[in-house]
Amino acid sequence: MKIAILGGDGFCGWPTALHLSAQGHDIVIVDNLSRRRIDQELGAESLTPISSIEERIAAWQEVSGNTIRFANIDVAQEYDDLLKFIIDEELEAIVHFAEQRAAPYSMKNSKNKRYTIDNNVNATGNVLTAIVESERDVHLVHLGTMGVYGYGTAGMKIPEGYLDIEVTTDEDENGNPLAEPTRVQQQILYPTNPGSVYHLTKVLDQNLFAYFAKNDALRITDLHQGIVWGTNTRETSLDERLINRFDYDGDYGTVLNRFLMQAAVGYPLTVHGTGGQTRAFIHIQDTVRCIQIAIENPPATGERVKIFNQMTETHRVRDLANLLAKIADAQVELVPNPRNEAPENELHVKNDTFLDLGLNPTKLEEGLLLEVTEIARKYADRADLSKVPATSLWTSKQSAGVPPSV
Ligand code: UPG
């Protein structure tokens, strides 16, 4: 298939581009290199030394014999270029990763809140509008987040996107009383409860998808992904120049990779609050496999948006810290939580679709130590410990003293 990877230079996009290229697909990366600019803005680099996009693509050609092309387009701002690209390329699928993906970065200040909303919502709106205007039948696969659901449990497993509801009413649509109460059944998008401005943008994306699938019969798959851990995939391990990025700083580092790096350099693991937050996780190798499965199983024309939960395990933050303390001899520190989130929560998630379609998950307990030794310890001398503390605060003047809601 001919596939465009929007955001193909990023943490999930780059290994996905390589994986799909290795499967024999014709891949073109679209990226404005914004993630590299944000590195400079924050003065925080990937723990692993990542090559330029040109070097990455040349190395892949050398190693695999496959060509990946690259187009530098800002999907959120350069609509005409995006439209021309979609018309010219005659794509069968577009994978959309082209969004600012860090919750702490999105909460840092008003500039970042506005940037995250402008960039993410415009990017999605532009892609959808351009597919319609191009009159091409392209399957859009979007990387969403488990964070759209919020992190509570309503006494049931979180379903894959849609919730069956039953309402008992004693009046009809016009408000006239019915002879007896009547049950009405419906399926709705699972109610959202985002925990940051970043997560909120993925909630807004969901409504854009529902509308364009309904009105324009676009074929769309939305993947609600958990927190990714790990660094390399089979393809990025083939050559040092193909290495994936590894973020550990307070804004972009996600919890488990931060803990892995902290364990490797002897920095006490920064557990926010009591560490009672339960979250969903997935290894980067499983991310790329899930994207492949999603591409191979598109919705039919006229079908509603397909939503899959892209996660393989749930864990409490303090349990992960304790696990690493045991296997990597790390110290654990409970630090004040910079976020506005429930201190403790349960999380139960349905993920049958990917398992039924052949995903064979990488187990956290099996891969964890390897990450500490092969990545975190190997590149420990590149770590800048001043970038470890999470300094982005969720509180505003208005919210001061108001307890976190679930
Ligand atoms: N946490 C800690 N200590 C740390 C960092 C985080 O206790 O040093 C906690 C944090 O308070 C939260 C949890 O760990 O409760 C998860 O935080 P994090 O790993 O940063 O995940 P998210 O903010 O949910 O965001 C990541 C990705 C995002 C993706 C989402 C999927 O950045 O792009 O959508 O995971 O769930």
CSV table of C-alpha atoms and ligand atoms in Angstrom, one decimal, residues 101-104 144-147 151 196 198-199 202 225-228 251-256 258-259 262 269-273 275 277 279-281 317 335 337-339 341 388 390 394, ligand 1:
chain,number,residue,atom,x,y,z
A,101,ARG,CA,1.7,14.9,22.5
A,102,ALA,CA,2.9,15.9,26.0
A,103,ALA,CA,0.4,16.7,28.7
A,104,PRO,CA,2.9,18.6,30.9
A,144,GLY,CA,-5.7,8.9,19.9
A,145,THR,CA,-5.2,8.3,23.7
A,146,MET,CA,-6.6,6.3,26.6
A,147,GLY,CA,-6.7,9.8,28.2
A,151,TYR,CA,-9.2,7.6,34.7
A,196,SER,CA,-4.9,18.1,30.5
A,198,TYR,CA,-3.3,18.0,25.4
A,199,HIS,CA,-5.8,15.2,26.3
A,202,LYS,CA,-7.8,14.3,21.4
A,225,GLN,CA,-3.3,4.3,23.0
A,226,GLY,CA,-1.9,3.9,26.5
A,227,ILE,CA,1.4,5.1,27.8
A,228,VAL,CA,4.2,3.8,25.5
A,251,ASP,CA,7.7,17.7,30.1
A,252,TYR,CA,8.1,14.9,27.5
A,253,GLY,CA,9.3,11.9,29.4
A,254,THR,CA,6.5,9.5,30.1
A,255,VAL,CA,6.4,7.8,33.5
A,256,LEU,CA,7.9,4.4,32.8
A,258,ARG,CA,11.5,8.3,33.1
A,259,PHE,CA,11.7,5.7,35.8
A,262,GLN,CA,16.2,7.4,36.7
A,269,LEU,CA,12.2,7.5,41.1
A,270,THR,CA,9.9,10.5,41.0
A,271,VAL,CA,6.5,9.1,42.0
A,272,HIS,CA,3.8,11.8,41.9
A,273,GLY,CA,1.7,11.9,45.1
A,275,GLY,CA,1.6,6.8,43.1
A,277,GLN,CA,-2.7,6.4,39.7
A,279,ARG,CA,-2.6,3.8,33.9
A,280,ALA,CA,-2.6,1.7,30.7
A,281,PHE,CA,0.7,0.7,29.0
A,317,VAL,CA,2.5,4.1,39.2
A,335,VAL,CA,7.2,13.9,45.3
A,337,ASN,CA,2.1,15.9,42.4
A,338,PRO,CA,2.4,18.8,39.9
A,339,ARG,CA,-0.8,17.6,38.2
A,341,GLU,CA,-5.5,14.3,39.0
A,388,VAL,CA,14.4,15.5,35.3
A,390,ALA,CA,8.5,18.0,36.4
A,394,TRP,CA,-1.7,22.2,36.5
B,1,UPG,N1,4.0,10.4,36.8
B,1,UPG,C1,4.7,10.1,37.9
B,1,UPG,N2,6.0,10.5,37.9
B,1,UPG,C2,6.7,11.0,36.8
B,1,UPG,C3,5.9,11.2,35.6
B,1,UPG,C4,4.6,10.9,35.7
B,1,UPG,O1,4.2,9.7,39.0
B,1,UPG,O2,7.9,11.3,36.9
B,1,UPG,C5,2.5,10.0,36.8
B,1,UPG,C6,1.6,11.1,36.3
B,1,UPG,O3,1.3,12.0,37.4
B,1,UPG,C7,0.4,10.4,35.8
B,1,UPG,C8,1.1,9.1,35.2
B,1,UPG,O4,2.3,9.0,35.8
B,1,UPG,O5,-0.4,10.0,36.8
B,1,UPG,C9,1.2,9.1,33.7
B,1,UPG,O6,1.9,10.2,33.2
B,1,UPG,P1,2.7,10.2,31.8
B,1,UPG,O7,3.5,9.0,31.7
B,1,UPG,O8,3.3,11.5,31.6
B,1,UPG,O9,1.4,9.9,30.8
B,1,UPG,P2,0.3,10.9,30.2
B,1,UPG,O10,0.4,12.3,30.7
B,1,UPG,O11,-1.0,10.2,30.3
B,1,UPG,O12,0.7,11.0,28.6
B,1,UPG,C10,1.3,10.0,27.9
B,1,UPG,C11,1.8,10.5,26.6
B,1,UPG,C12,0.5,10.9,25.8
B,1,UPG,C13,-0.4,9.7,25.6
B,1,UPG,C14,-0.7,9.2,27.0
B,1,UPG,C15,-1.5,7.8,26.8
B,1,UPG,O13,2.6,11.6,26.7
B,1,UPG,O14,0.9,11.3,24.5
B,1,UPG,O15,-1.6,10.1,25.0
B,1,UPG,O16,0.5,8.9,27.7
B,1,UPG,O17,-2.2,7.5,28.0
